[in-house]
Amino acid sequence: MRRPKTAFITGITGQDGSFLAEQLLNSGWQVFGLVRRSASGNLWRLEHLIGRVVLLDGDLLDLGSLVQAVTTAQPDHVYNLAAQSFVATSWKQPLLTGEVTALGAARLLEAVRIARPDARVYQAGSSEMFGTSEADQQREDTPFHPRSPYGVAKAYAHHLAVNYRESHGMHVVAGILFNHESERRGPEFVTRKISMAAARIKLGRQKVLKLGDVTVRRDWGFAGDYTRAMHAMLCRDQPEDYVIATGESWSVSDFVDRAFSAVGLDHRLYVEHDPSLLRPAEIPVLRGDASKAREELGWRPKVCFDALVERMVRADLKREAP
Ligand code: NDP
Ligand code: GDP
């Protein structure tokens, strides 16, 4: 019998990992995922997939564990989604962020080169690499000027991914994804913080929502649309880099406005400014141009901004209901 197509996902316990695993399983792929040890449990996003995915112990900090995992999985596709992914934390833990997000990618590329050099590899790059950009819309050839230790670490990983393609001839694709959210987003990110607060305030379980700079604008899409793009990138025979974005940019205030409207509340009564949430450096606006992905991958987002906010608030209302 022919072996099913096999994927190995680092960061499978994260937002994107859980959507990608689901999509791959539904397309008949076998899915292996790397899980690091946790004392308090990190499998909540995968509960519905337990028994369908094969979980392997390992950590991006530990090369041996990555070689072992790649050797066991013998994957056709490798998705490197694991990272210290929260920008605000990257100022407080810049060295850890570098170790995991930058050097972790190097360790994974090495593990693949050693144990499965023919595998196709996806590296999860970020619009944070652009930082403050002169361009009105950022594309694959827009120069990087990262504004956080996270952005710098992602830029290293991005350049290294391209370097492994060019120097070792490996099939490595570097995605440059703009912010993408869902009901599985970590609660520390602003969109989920807002959707949870709107739901909890509606249910009388929270009184105020404290936020930092609400004028900041981001290009927000739906995570499930973006994981489809990752897979489409690796299915293409020519390894290249792609920007994935909606092309629209909305402010944090816009998100607040829609989330509170979705539960019939006036946000002005509940939102407070908290200067301690301001960042040492900010990126005032990001907006991507995904024309290349549209043309070469036929990729388009299916969930618009309003539907995304609505979906997140509805999910949090359900979760928070007594
Ligand atoms: P999450 O923060 O939800 O998930 C991060 C994952 O990395 C988790 O599975 C986490 O494991 C894992 N991880 C962290 N440290 C290690 C480590 N040392 N060894 C192994 N695994 C580790 O991120 P997302 O799913 O939102 O994002 C996926 C990737 O895409 C990340 O690399 C992120 O930086 C990048 N990205 C995300 C964007 C977005 O808007 N979501 C935009 C652009 C890029 P655990 O559960 O144990 O903590
Ligand atoms: P990021 O774009 O990857 O940093 O995603 P976040 O969701 O963490 O932040 C998006 C934007 O919202 C950033 O510009 C933040 O400065 C801004 N923001 C404003 N208030 C908050 C807050 O309370 N928490 C977070 N996480 N971000 C906030």
mmCIF file of C-alpha atoms and ligand atoms in Angstrom:
data_model
loop_
_atom_site.group_PDB
_atom_site.id
_atom_site.type_symbol
_atom_site.label_atom_id
_atom_site.label_comp_id
_atom_site.label_asym_id
_atom_site.label_seq_id
_atom_site.Cartn_x
_atom_site.Cartn_y
_atom_site.Cartn_z
ATOM 1 C CA MET A 1 0.000 0.000 0.000
ATOM 2 C CA ARG A 2 1.249 3.510 -0.792
ATOM 3 C CA ARG A 3 2.265 5.567 2.230
ATOM 4 C CA PRO A 4 0.001 8.625 2.678
ATOM 5 C CA LYS A 5 1.551 12.035 2.176
ATOM 6 C CA THR A 6 3.079 13.020 5.487
ATOM 7 C CA ALA A 7 3.501 16.375 7.199
ATOM 8 C CA PHE A 8 5.512 17.323 10.261
ATOM 9 C CA ILE A 9 4.379 20.477 12.058
ATOM 10 C CA THR A 10 6.301 22.323 14.753
ATOM 11 C CA GLY A 11 4.004 24.596 16.748
ATOM 12 C CA ILE A 12 1.112 22.158 16.246
ATOM 13 C CA THR A 13 -0.295 23.167 19.645
ATOM 14 C CA GLY A 14 -0.564 26.808 18.519
ATOM 15 C CA GLN A 15 -3.330 28.602 16.647
ATOM 16 C CA ASP A 16 -2.046 27.941 13.132
ATOM 17 C CA GLY A 17 -0.795 24.436 13.918
ATOM 18 C CA SER A 18 -4.260 23.310 14.936
ATOM 19 C CA PHE A 19 -5.937 24.705 11.772
ATOM 20 C CA LEU A 20 -3.229 23.331 9.499
ATOM 21 C CA ALA A 21 -3.331 19.874 11.113
ATOM 22 C CA GLU A 22 -7.121 19.784 10.683
ATOM 23 C CA GLN A 23 -6.942 20.809 7.021
ATOM 24 C CA LEU A 24 -4.179 18.316 6.201
ATOM 25 C CA LEU A 25 -5.982 15.430 7.954
ATOM 26 C CA ASN A 26 -9.158 16.291 6.044
ATOM 27 C CA SER A 27 -7.173 16.065 2.788
ATOM 28 C CA GLY A 28 -5.892 12.585 3.647
ATOM 29 C CA TRP A 29 -2.450 13.530 4.937
ATOM 30 C CA GLN A 30 -0.765 11.824 7.857
ATOM 31 C CA VAL A 31 0.229 14.452 10.427
ATOM 32 C CA PHE A 32 3.062 14.394 12.944
ATOM 33 C CA GLY A 33 3.462 17.281 15.361
ATOM 34 C CA LEU A 34 6.203 18.408 17.698
ATOM 35 C CA VAL A 35 5.083 19.028 21.272
ATOM 36 C CA ARG A 36 7.319 20.465 23.967
ATOM 37 C CA ARG A 37 6.989 19.404 27.540
ATOM 38 C CA SER A 38 4.607 21.506 29.592
ATOM 39 C CA ALA A 39 3.780 21.157 33.261
ATOM 40 C CA SER A 40 0.326 22.645 32.820
ATOM 41 C CA GLY A 41 -0.933 21.263 29.510
ATOM 42 C CA ASN A 42 -0.730 22.800 26.062
ATOM 43 C CA LEU A 43 -3.087 20.572 24.056
ATOM 44 C CA TRP A 44 -6.387 22.499 24.353
ATOM 45 C CA ARG A 45 -6.450 23.473 20.666
ATOM 46 C CA LEU A 46 -5.836 19.869 19.611
ATOM 47 C CA GLU A 47 -8.309 18.028 21.799
ATOM 48 C CA HIS A 48 -10.580 17.226 18.838
ATOM 49 C CA LEU A 49 -7.623 15.819 16.889
ATOM 50 C CA ILE A 50 -6.119 13.565 19.549
ATOM 51 C CA GLY A 51 -5.793 10.079 18.099
ATOM 52 C CA ARG A 52 -5.667 11.463 14.548
ATOM 53 C CA VAL A 53 -2.288 13.224 14.833
ATOM 54 C CA VAL A 54 0.953 11.629 16.013
ATOM 55 C CA LEU A 55 2.594 13.799 18.661
ATOM 56 C CA LEU A 56 6.366 13.642 19.054
ATOM 57 C CA ASP A 57 8.282 15.076 22.014
ATOM 58 C CA GLY A 58 10.781 17.783 21.199
ATOM 59 C CA ASP A 59 11.782 21.387 21.495
ATOM 60 C CA LEU A 60 13.205 23.950 19.059
ATOM 61 C CA LEU A 61 15.946 24.520 21.640
ATOM 62 C CA ASP A 62 17.136 20.916 21.354
ATOM 63 C CA LEU A 63 18.663 19.872 18.007
ATOM 64 C CA GLY A 64 18.811 16.179 18.948
ATOM 65 C CA SER A 65 15.082 16.067 19.589
ATOM 66 C CA LEU A 66 14.407 17.675 16.195
ATOM 67 C CA VAL A 67 16.653 15.216 14.324
ATOM 68 C CA GLN A 68 14.891 12.393 16.155
ATOM 69 C CA ALA A 69 11.421 13.725 15.309
ATOM 70 C CA VAL A 70 12.191 14.322 11.626
ATOM 71 C CA THR A 71 13.789 10.863 11.393
ATOM 72 C CA THR A 72 10.663 9.283 12.868
ATOM 73 C CA ALA A 73 8.161 11.253 10.769
ATOM 74 C CA GLN A 74 10.058 11.116 7.418
ATOM 75 C CA PRO A 75 7.779 13.923 6.233
ATOM 76 C CA ASP A 76 7.085 15.161 2.702
ATOM 77 C CA HIS A 77 6.217 18.603 4.118
ATOM 78 C CA VAL A 78 7.704 20.298 7.178
ATOM 79 C CA TYR A 79 5.938 23.378 8.584
ATOM 80 C CA ASN A 80 8.008 25.366 11.060
ATOM 81 C CA LEU A 81 5.304 27.242 12.958
ATOM 82 C CA ALA A 82 6.866 27.077 16.430
ATOM 83 C CA ALA A 83 8.135 30.357 17.840
ATOM 84 C CA GLN A 84 8.120 32.706 20.780
ATOM 85 C CA SER A 85 5.431 34.529 18.843
ATOM 86 C CA PHE A 86 4.304 37.398 21.078
ATOM 87 C CA VAL A 87 5.920 40.717 20.139
ATOM 88 C CA ALA A 88 5.481 42.350 23.573
ATOM 89 C CA THR A 89 7.277 39.462 25.303
ATOM 90 C CA SER A 90 10.179 39.755 22.888
ATOM 91 C CA TRP A 91 11.383 42.968 24.601
ATOM 92 C CA LYS A 92 11.228 41.291 27.995
ATOM 93 C CA GLN A 93 12.863 38.065 26.765
ATOM 94 C CA PRO A 94 14.949 39.049 23.742
ATOM 95 C CA LEU A 95 17.478 36.259 24.183
ATOM 96 C CA LEU A 96 14.865 33.535 24.521
ATOM 97 C CA THR A 97 13.077 34.983 21.488
ATOM 98 C CA GLY A 98 16.326 34.779 19.515
ATOM 99 C CA GLU A 99 17.017 31.240 20.726
ATOM 100 C CA VAL A 100 13.566 29.926 19.778
ATOM 101 C CA THR A 101 12.360 32.080 16.903
ATOM 102 C CA ALA A 102 15.708 32.633 15.124
ATOM 103 C CA LEU A 103 18.091 29.826 16.123
ATOM 104 C CA GLY A 104 15.185 27.400 16.549
ATOM 105 C CA ALA A 105 14.515 27.791 12.817
ATOM 106 C CA ALA A 106 18.224 27.147 12.164
ATOM 107 C CA ARG A 107 18.089 23.972 14.250
ATOM 108 C CA LEU A 108 15.016 22.758 12.399
ATOM 109 C CA LEU A 109 16.569 23.432 8.985
ATOM 110 C CA GLU A 110 19.658 21.528 10.121
ATOM 111 C CA ALA A 111 17.526 18.630 11.365
ATOM 112 C CA VAL A 112 15.786 18.422 7.981
ATOM 113 C CA ARG A 113 19.102 18.688 6.110
ATOM 114 C CA ILE A 114 20.476 15.811 8.196
ATOM 115 C CA ALA A 115 17.437 13.532 8.437
ATOM 116 C CA ARG A 116 15.187 14.272 5.433
ATOM 117 C CA PRO A 117 16.857 16.662 2.975
ATOM 118 C CA ASP A 118 14.267 16.077 0.241
ATOM 119 C CA ALA A 119 11.372 17.302 2.379
ATOM 120 C CA ARG A 120 9.709 20.585 1.461
ATOM 121 C CA VAL A 121 9.980 23.113 4.279
ATOM 122 C CA TYR A 122 7.745 26.079 5.148
ATOM 123 C CA GLN A 123 9.173 28.823 7.385
ATOM 124 C CA ALA A 124 6.591 31.017 9.144
ATOM 125 C CA GLY A 125 7.726 34.568 8.450
ATOM 126 C CA SER A 126 5.876 37.643 9.625
ATOM 127 C CA SER A 127 4.872 41.142 8.508
ATOM 128 C CA GLU A 128 6.698 42.268 11.680
ATOM 129 C CA MET A 129 9.869 41.859 9.596
ATOM 130 C CA PHE A 130 8.820 44.913 7.557
ATOM 131 C CA GLY A 131 8.495 47.057 10.646
ATOM 132 C CA THR A 132 8.339 50.686 9.704
ATOM 133 C CA SER A 133 8.111 50.579 5.964
ATOM 134 C CA GLU A 134 8.013 53.457 3.495
ATOM 135 C CA ALA A 135 5.711 51.442 1.271
ATOM 136 C CA ASP A 136 1.974 51.970 1.485
ATOM 137 C CA GLN A 137 1.545 48.228 0.948
ATOM 138 C CA GLN A 138 4.264 45.676 1.696
ATOM 139 C CA ARG A 139 5.208 43.024 -0.875
ATOM 140 C CA GLU A 140 7.828 40.279 -1.182
ATOM 141 C CA ASP A 141 10.497 42.782 -2.277
ATOM 142 C CA THR A 142 9.783 45.485 0.345
ATOM 143 C CA PRO A 143 12.906 46.012 2.525
ATOM 144 C CA PHE A 144 12.817 44.852 6.149
ATOM 145 C CA HIS A 145 13.194 47.275 9.059
ATOM 146 C CA PRO A 146 12.041 45.218 12.067
ATOM 147 C CA ARG A 147 10.985 47.139 15.175
ATOM 148 C CA SER A 148 11.086 44.425 17.864
ATOM 149 C CA PRO A 149 13.365 41.564 18.928
ATOM 150 C CA TYR A 150 10.631 39.284 17.548
ATOM 151 C CA GLY A 151 10.779 40.988 14.140
ATOM 152 C CA VAL A 152 14.573 40.753 14.125
ATOM 153 C CA ALA A 153 14.469 37.043 15.023
ATOM 154 C CA LYS A 154 11.925 36.361 12.268
ATOM 155 C CA ALA A 155 14.084 38.274 9.766
ATOM 156 C CA TYR A 156 17.057 36.042 10.656
ATOM 157 C CA ALA A 157 14.918 32.912 10.211
ATOM 158 C CA HIS A 158 13.576 34.231 6.899
ATOM 159 C CA HIS A 159 17.019 34.957 5.474
ATOM 160 C CA LEU A 160 18.318 31.597 6.695
ATOM 161 C CA ALA A 161 15.409 29.783 5.040
ATOM 162 C CA VAL A 162 16.239 31.506 1.735
ATOM 163 C CA ASN A 163 19.904 30.687 2.342
ATOM 164 C CA TYR A 164 19.210 26.943 2.786
ATOM 165 C CA ARG A 165 17.320 27.020 -0.500
ATOM 166 C CA GLU A 166 20.140 28.777 -2.290
ATOM 167 C CA SER A 167 23.153 27.079 -0.698
ATOM 168 C CA HIS A 168 21.909 23.531 -0.053
ATOM 169 C CA GLY A 169 19.362 23.368 -2.873
ATOM 170 C CA MET A 170 16.634 22.458 -0.404
ATOM 171 C CA HIS A 171 12.969 23.104 -1.188
ATOM 172 C CA VAL A 172 12.401 25.832 1.388
ATOM 173 C CA VAL A 173 9.580 28.371 1.171
ATOM 174 C CA ALA A 174 9.418 31.456 3.357
ATOM 175 C CA GLY A 175 5.936 32.844 3.889
ATOM 176 C CA ILE A 176 5.471 36.444 4.989
ATOM 177 C CA LEU A 177 2.125 36.399 6.745
ATOM 178 C CA PHE A 178 0.288 39.418 8.051
ATOM 179 C CA ASN A 179 -1.679 39.162 11.324
ATOM 180 C CA HIS A 180 -4.218 36.373 11.330
ATOM 181 C CA GLU A 181 -6.653 35.634 14.090
ATOM 182 C CA SER A 182 -9.393 33.264 15.166
ATOM 183 C CA GLU A 183 -11.234 31.950 18.193
ATOM 184 C CA ARG A 184 -8.059 29.902 18.838
ATOM 185 C CA ARG A 185 -5.799 32.969 19.039
ATOM 186 C CA GLY A 186 -3.798 33.270 22.271
ATOM 187 C CA PRO A 187 -5.603 35.531 24.784
ATOM 188 C CA GLU A 188 -2.611 37.920 25.038
ATOM 189 C CA PHE A 189 -3.005 39.118 21.426
ATOM 190 C CA VAL A 190 -5.123 42.231 21.069
ATOM 191 C CA THR A 191 -7.958 40.790 18.958
ATOM 192 C CA ARG A 192 -8.636 37.889 21.311
ATOM 193 C CA LYS A 193 -8.180 40.133 24.346
ATOM 194 C CA ILE A 194 -10.934 42.340 22.914
ATOM 195 C CA SER A 195 -13.301 39.529 21.861
ATOM 196 C CA MET A 196 -12.961 37.893 25.285
ATOM 197 C CA ALA A 197 -13.543 41.191 27.070
ATOM 198 C CA ALA A 198 -16.645 42.008 24.997
ATOM 199 C CA ALA A 199 -18.091 38.579 25.817
ATOM 200 C CA ARG A 200 -17.155 38.694 29.498
ATOM 201 C CA ILE A 201 -18.440 42.253 30.010
ATOM 202 C CA LYS A 202 -21.707 41.306 28.308
ATOM 203 C CA LEU A 203 -22.030 38.368 30.712
ATOM 204 C CA GLY A 204 -21.177 40.529 33.736
ATOM 205 C CA ARG A 205 -17.878 38.714 34.367
ATOM 206 C CA GLN A 206 -15.528 41.641 33.647
ATOM 207 C CA LYS A 207 -15.826 45.386 34.189
ATOM 208 C CA VAL A 208 -13.233 47.125 32.000
ATOM 209 C CA LEU A 209 -10.919 46.470 29.079
ATOM 210 C CA LYS A 210 -7.474 48.087 29.338
ATOM 211 C CA LEU A 211 -5.607 48.680 26.085
ATOM 212 C CA GLY A 212 -2.431 50.364 24.875
ATOM 213 C CA ASP A 213 -2.260 52.235 21.553
ATOM 214 C CA VAL A 214 -5.624 51.802 19.850
ATOM 215 C CA THR A 215 -4.723 53.900 16.782
ATOM 216 C CA VAL A 216 -2.398 51.193 15.453
ATOM 217 C CA ARG A 217 -3.570 49.648 12.188
ATOM 218 C CA ARG A 218 -3.092 46.031 11.136
ATOM 219 C CA ASP A 219 -3.987 43.870 8.160
ATOM 220 C CA TRP A 220 -6.050 41.218 9.964
ATOM 221 C CA GLY A 221 -7.176 37.979 8.314
ATOM 222 C CA PHE A 222 -8.595 34.638 9.443
ATOM 223 C CA ALA A 223 -6.037 31.993 10.486
ATOM 224 C CA GLY A 224 -7.776 29.146 8.630
ATOM 225 C CA ASP A 225 -7.433 31.067 5.358
ATOM 226 C CA TYR A 226 -3.718 31.627 6.018
ATOM 227 C CA THR A 227 -2.920 27.977 6.793
ATOM 228 C CA ARG A 228 -4.491 27.056 3.424
ATOM 229 C CA ALA A 229 -1.964 29.401 1.848
ATOM 230 C CA MET A 230 0.961 27.712 3.651
ATOM 231 C CA HIS A 231 0.010 24.345 2.181
ATOM 232 C CA ALA A 232 -0.554 25.820 -1.284
ATOM 233 C CA MET A 233 2.955 27.322 -1.156
ATOM 234 C CA LEU A 234 4.566 23.954 -0.437
ATOM 235 C CA CYS A 235 2.505 22.175 -3.101
ATOM 236 C CA ARG A 236 3.990 24.395 -5.787
ATOM 237 C CA ASP A 237 7.043 22.769 -7.432
ATOM 238 C CA GLN A 238 9.007 26.032 -7.505
ATOM 239 C CA PRO A 239 9.996 27.172 -3.965
ATOM 240 C CA GLU A 240 9.453 30.919 -3.598
ATOM 241 C CA ASP A 241 8.412 33.419 -0.969
ATOM 242 C CA TYR A 242 4.902 34.814 -0.649
ATOM 243 C CA VAL A 243 3.153 37.624 1.177
ATOM 244 C CA ILE A 244 -0.225 36.561 2.570
ATOM 245 C CA ALA A 245 -2.554 39.414 3.532
ATOM 246 C CA THR A 246 -6.054 40.758 2.982
ATOM 247 C CA GLY A 247 -4.866 44.127 1.612
ATOM 248 C CA GLU A 248 -7.084 45.948 4.126
ATOM 249 C CA SER A 249 -5.927 47.674 7.264
ATOM 250 C CA TRP A 250 -8.092 48.351 10.319
ATOM 251 C CA SER A 251 -7.300 50.026 13.634
ATOM 252 C CA VAL A 252 -7.462 48.441 17.082
ATOM 253 C CA SER A 253 -10.340 50.909 17.707
ATOM 254 C CA ASP A 254 -12.212 49.489 14.706
ATOM 255 C CA PHE A 255 -11.872 46.023 16.206
ATOM 256 C CA VAL A 256 -13.129 47.252 19.593
ATOM 257 C CA ASP A 257 -16.042 49.058 17.993
ATOM 258 C CA ARG A 258 -17.234 46.006 16.074
ATOM 259 C CA ALA A 259 -16.680 43.547 18.930
ATOM 260 C CA PHE A 260 -18.723 45.587 21.392
ATOM 261 C CA SER A 261 -21.420 46.286 18.792
ATOM 262 C CA ALA A 262 -21.688 42.518 18.255
ATOM 263 C CA VAL A 263 -22.823 42.155 21.884
ATOM 264 C CA GLY A 264 -24.937 45.337 21.859
ATOM 265 C CA LEU A 265 -22.647 47.401 24.128
ATOM 266 C CA ASP A 266 -21.176 50.911 23.796
ATOM 267 C CA HIS A 267 -17.396 50.384 24.042
ATOM 268 C CA ARG A 268 -16.845 53.958 25.293
ATOM 269 C CA LEU A 269 -18.237 52.896 28.670
ATOM 270 C CA TYR A 270 -15.760 50.060 29.179
ATOM 271 C CA VAL A 271 -12.417 50.729 27.448
ATOM 272 C CA GLU A 272 -9.566 52.392 29.373
ATOM 273 C CA HIS A 273 -6.137 53.470 28.211
ATOM 274 C CA ASP A 274 -3.275 51.751 30.062
ATOM 275 C CA PRO A 275 0.133 53.352 29.339
ATOM 276 C CA SER A 276 1.911 50.261 30.675
ATOM 277 C CA LEU A 277 0.669 48.430 27.570
ATOM 278 C CA LEU A 278 2.474 50.789 25.187
ATOM 279 C CA ARG A 279 5.476 49.175 23.466
ATOM 280 C CA PRO A 280 9.068 50.490 23.394
ATOM 281 C CA ALA A 281 8.697 50.803 19.610
ATOM 282 C CA GLU A 282 5.521 50.570 17.594
ATOM 283 C CA ILE A 283 4.618 49.817 13.986
ATOM 284 C CA PRO A 284 1.804 52.312 13.326
ATOM 285 C CA VAL A 285 0.430 50.609 10.215
ATOM 286 C CA LEU A 286 0.849 47.413 8.221
ATOM 287 C CA ARG A 287 -0.969 46.508 5.026
ATOM 288 C CA GLY A 288 0.076 43.700 2.714
ATOM 289 C CA ASP A 289 -0.086 43.175 -1.023
ATOM 290 C CA ALA A 290 -0.783 39.490 -1.731
ATOM 291 C CA SER A 291 -0.968 39.851 -5.548
ATOM 292 C CA LYS A 292 1.745 37.246 -6.101
ATOM 293 C CA ALA A 293 -0.090 34.637 -3.985
ATOM 294 C CA ARG A 294 -3.326 35.469 -5.800
ATOM 295 C CA GLU A 295 -1.748 35.018 -9.204
ATOM 296 C CA GLU A 296 0.550 32.042 -8.571
ATOM 297 C CA LEU A 297 -1.342 30.113 -5.882
ATOM 298 C CA GLY A 298 -4.892 31.188 -6.687
ATOM 299 C CA TRP A 299 -5.151 32.094 -2.988
ATOM 300 C CA ARG A 300 -7.825 34.439 -1.674
ATOM 301 C CA PRO A 301 -9.055 35.054 1.864
ATOM 302 C CA LYS A 302 -12.637 33.883 2.455
ATOM 303 C CA VAL A 303 -13.366 35.544 5.816
ATOM 304 C CA CYS A 304 -13.632 39.359 5.852
ATOM 305 C CA PHE A 305 -12.824 41.635 8.827
ATOM 306 C CA ASP A 306 -16.414 42.013 10.048
ATOM 307 C CA ALA A 307 -17.043 38.262 9.874
ATOM 308 C CA LEU A 308 -13.785 37.588 11.718
ATOM 309 C CA VAL A 309 -14.695 39.867 14.642
ATOM 310 C CA GLU A 310 -18.194 38.431 14.795
ATOM 311 C CA ARG A 311 -16.915 34.858 14.772
ATOM 312 C CA MET A 312 -14.424 35.511 17.582
ATOM 313 C CA VAL A 313 -16.954 37.268 19.800
ATOM 314 C CA ARG A 314 -19.590 34.547 19.250
ATOM 315 C CA ALA A 315 -17.054 31.838 20.178
ATOM 316 C CA ASP A 316 -16.039 33.686 23.347
ATOM 317 C CA LEU A 317 -19.672 34.253 24.343
ATOM 318 C CA LYS A 318 -20.213 30.502 24.058
ATOM 319 C CA ARG A 319 -17.047 29.686 25.997
ATOM 320 C CA GLU A 320 -17.714 32.202 28.762
ATOM 321 C CA ALA A 321 -21.409 31.436 29.205
ATOM 322 C CA PRO A 322 -22.130 29.913 32.636
HETATM 323 P P1 NDP B 1 1.132 30.540 18.587
HETATM 324 O O1 NDP B 1 1.769 31.435 19.561
HETATM 325 O O2 NDP B 1 -0.329 30.233 18.711
HETATM 326 O O3 NDP B 1 1.903 29.128 18.610
HETATM 327 C C1 NDP B 1 3.287 29.041 18.798
HETATM 328 C C2 NDP B 1 3.670 27.584 18.861
HETATM 329 O O4 NDP B 1 5.097 27.487 19.071
HETATM 330 C C3 NDP B 1 3.023 26.803 20.012
HETATM 331 O O5 NDP B 1 2.667 25.521 19.541
HETATM 332 C C4 NDP B 1 4.151 26.707 21.026
HETATM 333 O O6 NDP B 1 4.059 25.603 21.902
HETATM 334 C C5 NDP B 1 5.329 26.523 20.076
HETATM 335 N N1 NDP B 1 6.615 26.741 20.719
HETATM 336 C C6 NDP B 1 7.042 27.840 21.380
HETATM 337 N N2 NDP B 1 8.298 27.664 21.832
HETATM 338 C C7 NDP B 1 8.673 26.428 21.434
HETATM 339 C C8 NDP B 1 9.850 25.666 21.593
HETATM 340 N N3 NDP B 1 10.905 26.131 22.254
HETATM 341 N N4 NDP B 1 9.902 24.425 21.047
HETATM 342 C C9 NDP B 1 8.832 23.928 20.383
HETATM 343 N N5 NDP B 1 7.679 24.601 20.212
HETATM 344 C C10 NDP B 1 7.609 25.827 20.728
HETATM 345 O O7 NDP B 1 1.448 31.100 17.133
HETATM 346 P P2 NDP B 1 0.547 31.102 15.795
HETATM 347 O O8 NDP B 1 -0.029 29.767 15.593
HETATM 348 O O9 NDP B 1 -0.332 32.300 15.809
HETATM 349 O O10 NDP B 1 1.640 31.398 14.685
HETATM 350 C C11 NDP B 1 2.341 30.344 14.032
HETATM 351 C C12 NDP B 1 3.660 30.888 13.502
HETATM 352 O O11 NDP B 1 3.424 31.925 12.572
HETATM 353 C C13 NDP B 1 4.575 31.483 14.577
HETATM 354 O O12 NDP B 1 5.905 31.209 14.197
HETATM 355 C C14 NDP B 1 4.291 32.968 14.487
HETATM 356 O O13 NDP B 1 5.388 33.718 14.964
HETATM 357 C C15 NDP B 1 4.087 33.114 12.989
HETATM 358 N N6 NDP B 1 3.244 34.217 12.592
HETATM 359 C C16 NDP B 1 2.010 34.349 13.148
HETATM 360 C C17 NDP B 1 1.179 35.377 12.760
HETATM 361 C C18 NDP B 1 -0.187 35.538 13.339
HETATM 362 O O14 NDP B 1 -0.776 36.601 13.149
HETATM 363 N N7 NDP B 1 -0.734 34.536 14.015
HETATM 364 C C19 NDP B 1 1.616 36.364 11.732
HETATM 365 C C20 NDP B 1 2.906 36.047 11.144
HETATM 366 C C21 NDP B 1 3.680 35.026 11.578
HETATM 367 P P3 NDP B 1 3.258 25.688 23.311
HETATM 368 O O15 NDP B 1 1.818 25.457 22.971
HETATM 369 O O16 NDP B 1 3.870 24.600 24.094
HETATM 370 O O17 NDP B 1 3.485 27.067 23.859
HETATM 371 P P1 GDP B 2 1.292 41.941 16.818
HETATM 372 O O1 GDP B 2 0.884 42.787 15.654
HETATM 373 O O2 GDP B 2 1.860 40.627 16.421
HETATM 374 O O3 GDP B 2 2.132 42.648 17.811
HETATM 375 O O4 GDP B 2 -0.108 41.506 17.512
HETATM 376 P P2 GDP B 2 -0.851 42.033 18.831
HETATM 377 O O5 GDP B 2 -2.245 41.533 18.749
HETATM 378 O O6 GDP B 2 -0.090 41.676 20.054
HETATM 379 O O7 GDP B 2 -0.827 43.624 18.711
HETATM 380 C C1 GDP B 2 -1.403 44.299 17.617
HETATM 381 C C2 GDP B 2 -1.323 45.803 17.880
HETATM 382 O O8 GDP B 2 -2.240 46.142 18.926
HETATM 383 C C3 GDP B 2 0.070 46.265 18.363
HETATM 384 O O9 GDP B 2 0.424 47.405 17.637
HETATM 385 C C4 GDP B 2 -0.154 46.611 19.818
HETATM 386 O O10 GDP B 2 0.682 47.657 20.316
HETATM 387 C C5 GDP B 2 -1.598 47.049 19.810
HETATM 388 N N1 GDP B 2 -2.227 46.983 21.145
HETATM 389 C C6 GDP B 2 -2.891 47.980 21.768
HETATM 390 N N2 GDP B 2 -3.296 47.574 22.989
HETATM 391 C C7 GDP B 2 -2.884 46.284 23.133
HETATM 392 C C8 GDP B 2 -3.027 45.319 24.177
HETATM 393 O O11 GDP B 2 -3.610 45.577 25.217
HETATM 394 N N3 GDP B 2 -2.485 44.082 23.958
HETATM 395 C C9 GDP B 2 -1.852 43.765 22.786
HETATM 396 N N4 GDP B 2 -1.366 42.524 22.614
HETATM 397 N N5 GDP B 2 -1.688 44.669 21.795
HETATM 398 C C10 GDP B 2 -2.211 45.903 21.958
#
